[in-house]
Amino acid sequence: MAPKIPVTDLLFTKLQIVKINEKDLKDIVALFLDHEFGKEPCVNIEPDYLTKLTSEDWGVYKTFTDNLKKVLDFIGSISLSEEKKENVKKKVESLLSEIEKRPKSIS
């Protein structure tokens, strides 16, 4: 059964948390583990949508990138196979790279 909320919107709600905690980081890791990048809103994480959001708002950009970097640090400390950790790491690094490439507004 597909989620009722688009996966990318769910990820957005987690990545925009300014004072992110361990539970939120676990949720983000789970989303990256369970969903591939793609264009099906209820099934995939949509990098284009997230990079668009971060390019339009400096605060969103800063919070997203800070939290994605925290995810990279966090995955080393959790009990997952190396294969799963690498899967999450590659997705997070790819998303960070795409966010950095896109021009930003100054608002």
mmCIF file of C-alpha atoms in Angstrom:
data_model
loop_
_atom_site.group_PDB
_atom_site.id
_atom_site.type_symbol
_atom_site.label_atom_id
_atom_site.label_comp_id
_atom_site.label_asym_id
_atom_site.label_seq_id
_atom_site.Cartn_x
_atom_site.Cartn_y
_atom_site.Cartn_z
ATOM 1 C CA MET A 1 0.000 0.000 0.000
ATOM 2 C CA ALA A 2 1.449 3.356 -1.040
ATOM 3 C CA PRO A 3 1.756 6.117 1.564
ATOM 4 C CA LYS A 4 -1.023 8.732 1.605
ATOM 5 C CA ILE A 5 1.434 11.624 1.716
ATOM 6 C CA PRO A 6 4.056 11.931 -1.019
ATOM 7 C CA VAL A 7 7.361 10.535 0.231
ATOM 8 C CA THR A 8 9.210 13.727 -0.681
ATOM 9 C CA ASP A 9 6.803 15.836 1.377
ATOM 10 C CA LEU A 10 7.338 13.534 4.344
ATOM 11 C CA LEU A 11 11.100 13.852 3.910
ATOM 12 C CA PHE A 12 10.672 17.631 3.623
ATOM 13 C CA THR A 13 8.875 17.751 6.983
ATOM 14 C CA LYS A 14 11.808 15.965 8.602
ATOM 15 C CA LEU A 15 14.594 17.910 6.881
ATOM 16 C CA GLN A 16 13.122 21.304 7.815
ATOM 17 C CA ILE A 17 13.371 20.647 11.568
ATOM 18 C CA VAL A 18 15.766 23.200 13.054
ATOM 19 C CA LYS A 19 16.406 21.306 16.311
ATOM 20 C CA ILE A 20 16.523 17.819 14.850
ATOM 21 C CA ASN A 21 16.723 14.868 17.235
ATOM 22 C CA GLU A 22 17.762 11.222 17.013
ATOM 23 C CA LYS A 23 14.235 10.002 16.222
ATOM 24 C CA ASP A 24 14.000 12.431 13.302
ATOM 25 C CA LEU A 25 17.386 11.301 12.007
ATOM 26 C CA LYS A 26 16.247 7.665 12.214
ATOM 27 C CA ASP A 27 13.091 8.572 10.280
ATOM 28 C CA ILE A 28 15.173 10.253 7.571
ATOM 29 C CA VAL A 29 17.472 7.231 7.312
ATOM 30 C CA ALA A 30 14.421 4.960 7.027
ATOM 31 C CA LEU A 31 12.991 7.082 4.208
ATOM 32 C CA PHE A 32 16.272 6.923 2.292
ATOM 33 C CA LEU A 33 16.455 3.155 2.853
ATOM 34 C CA ASP A 34 12.884 2.454 1.806
ATOM 35 C CA HIS A 35 12.608 4.770 -1.209
ATOM 36 C CA GLU A 36 14.633 5.292 -4.352
ATOM 37 C CA PHE A 37 15.021 8.559 -6.246
ATOM 38 C CA GLY A 38 12.461 8.963 -9.007
ATOM 39 C CA LYS A 39 9.395 10.829 -10.180
ATOM 40 C CA GLU A 40 6.518 8.852 -8.605
ATOM 41 C CA PRO A 41 5.412 11.124 -5.717
ATOM 42 C CA CYS A 42 3.922 8.437 -3.463
ATOM 43 C CA VAL A 43 6.735 5.962 -4.078
ATOM 44 C CA ASN A 44 9.951 7.888 -4.749
ATOM 45 C CA ILE A 45 12.043 10.654 -3.258
ATOM 46 C CA GLU A 46 12.023 13.449 -5.861
ATOM 47 C CA PRO A 47 15.395 15.257 -5.798
ATOM 48 C CA ASP A 48 14.249 17.862 -8.353
ATOM 49 C CA TYR A 49 11.420 18.947 -6.065
ATOM 50 C CA LEU A 50 13.705 19.208 -3.027
ATOM 51 C CA THR A 51 16.404 21.122 -4.895
ATOM 52 C CA LYS A 52 13.751 23.540 -6.179
ATOM 53 C CA LEU A 53 12.541 24.178 -2.627
ATOM 54 C CA THR A 54 16.054 24.757 -1.320
ATOM 55 C CA SER A 55 16.931 27.101 -4.174
ATOM 56 C CA GLU A 56 13.937 29.342 -3.421
ATOM 57 C CA ASP A 57 14.555 29.883 0.300
ATOM 58 C CA TRP A 58 17.938 30.363 1.949
ATOM 59 C CA GLY A 59 16.637 29.225 5.356
ATOM 60 C CA VAL A 60 15.296 25.976 3.902
ATOM 61 C CA TYR A 61 18.586 25.464 2.049
ATOM 62 C CA LYS A 62 20.634 25.969 5.215
ATOM 63 C CA THR A 63 18.452 23.756 7.413
ATOM 64 C CA PHE A 64 18.241 20.975 4.790
ATOM 65 C CA THR A 65 21.973 20.881 4.135
ATOM 66 C CA ASP A 66 22.819 21.022 7.852
ATOM 67 C CA ASN A 67 20.434 18.142 8.549
ATOM 68 C CA LEU A 68 21.634 16.056 5.612
ATOM 69 C CA LYS A 69 25.189 16.438 6.935
ATOM 70 C CA LYS A 70 23.934 15.329 10.364
ATOM 71 C CA VAL A 71 22.427 12.241 8.708
ATOM 72 C CA LEU A 72 25.838 11.422 7.218
ATOM 73 C CA ASP A 73 27.410 11.641 10.677
ATOM 74 C CA PHE A 74 24.541 9.722 12.284
ATOM 75 C CA ILE A 75 24.563 6.680 9.993
ATOM 76 C CA GLY A 76 27.967 5.659 11.293
ATOM 77 C CA SER A 77 26.557 5.244 14.791
ATOM 78 C CA ILE A 78 23.476 3.139 14.077
ATOM 79 C CA SER A 79 23.047 -0.588 13.766
ATOM 80 C CA LEU A 80 22.721 -1.184 10.034
ATOM 81 C CA SER A 81 24.640 -3.358 7.623
ATOM 82 C CA GLU A 82 27.486 -1.644 5.820
ATOM 83 C CA GLU A 83 25.558 -2.113 2.577
ATOM 84 C CA LYS A 84 22.549 -0.217 3.942
ATOM 85 C CA LYS A 85 24.738 2.510 5.412
ATOM 86 C CA GLU A 86 26.443 2.931 2.044
ATOM 87 C CA ASN A 87 23.054 3.049 0.292
ATOM 88 C CA VAL A 88 21.893 5.910 2.536
ATOM 89 C CA LYS A 89 25.247 7.685 2.297
ATOM 90 C CA LYS A 90 25.202 7.656 -1.515
ATOM 91 C CA LYS A 91 21.656 9.024 -1.668
ATOM 92 C CA VAL A 92 22.345 11.763 0.873
ATOM 93 C CA GLU A 93 25.591 12.775 -0.848
ATOM 94 C CA SER A 94 23.845 12.802 -4.221
ATOM 95 C CA LEU A 95 21.040 15.002 -2.897
ATOM 96 C CA LEU A 96 23.528 17.360 -1.230
ATOM 97 C CA SER A 97 25.447 17.629 -4.489
ATOM 98 C CA GLU A 98 22.296 18.455 -6.466
ATOM 99 C CA ILE A 99 21.233 21.044 -3.883
ATOM 100 C CA GLU A 100 24.642 22.730 -4.045
ATOM 101 C CA LYS A 101 24.622 22.860 -7.869
ATOM 102 C CA ARG A 102 21.320 24.696 -8.133
ATOM 103 C CA PRO A 103 21.408 28.526 -7.991
ATOM 104 C CA LYS A 104 19.879 30.012 -4.818
ATOM 105 C CA SER A 105 17.720 33.046 -4.157
ATOM 106 C CA ILE A 106 18.855 35.478 -1.496
ATOM 107 C CA SER A 107 15.482 35.672 0.260
#
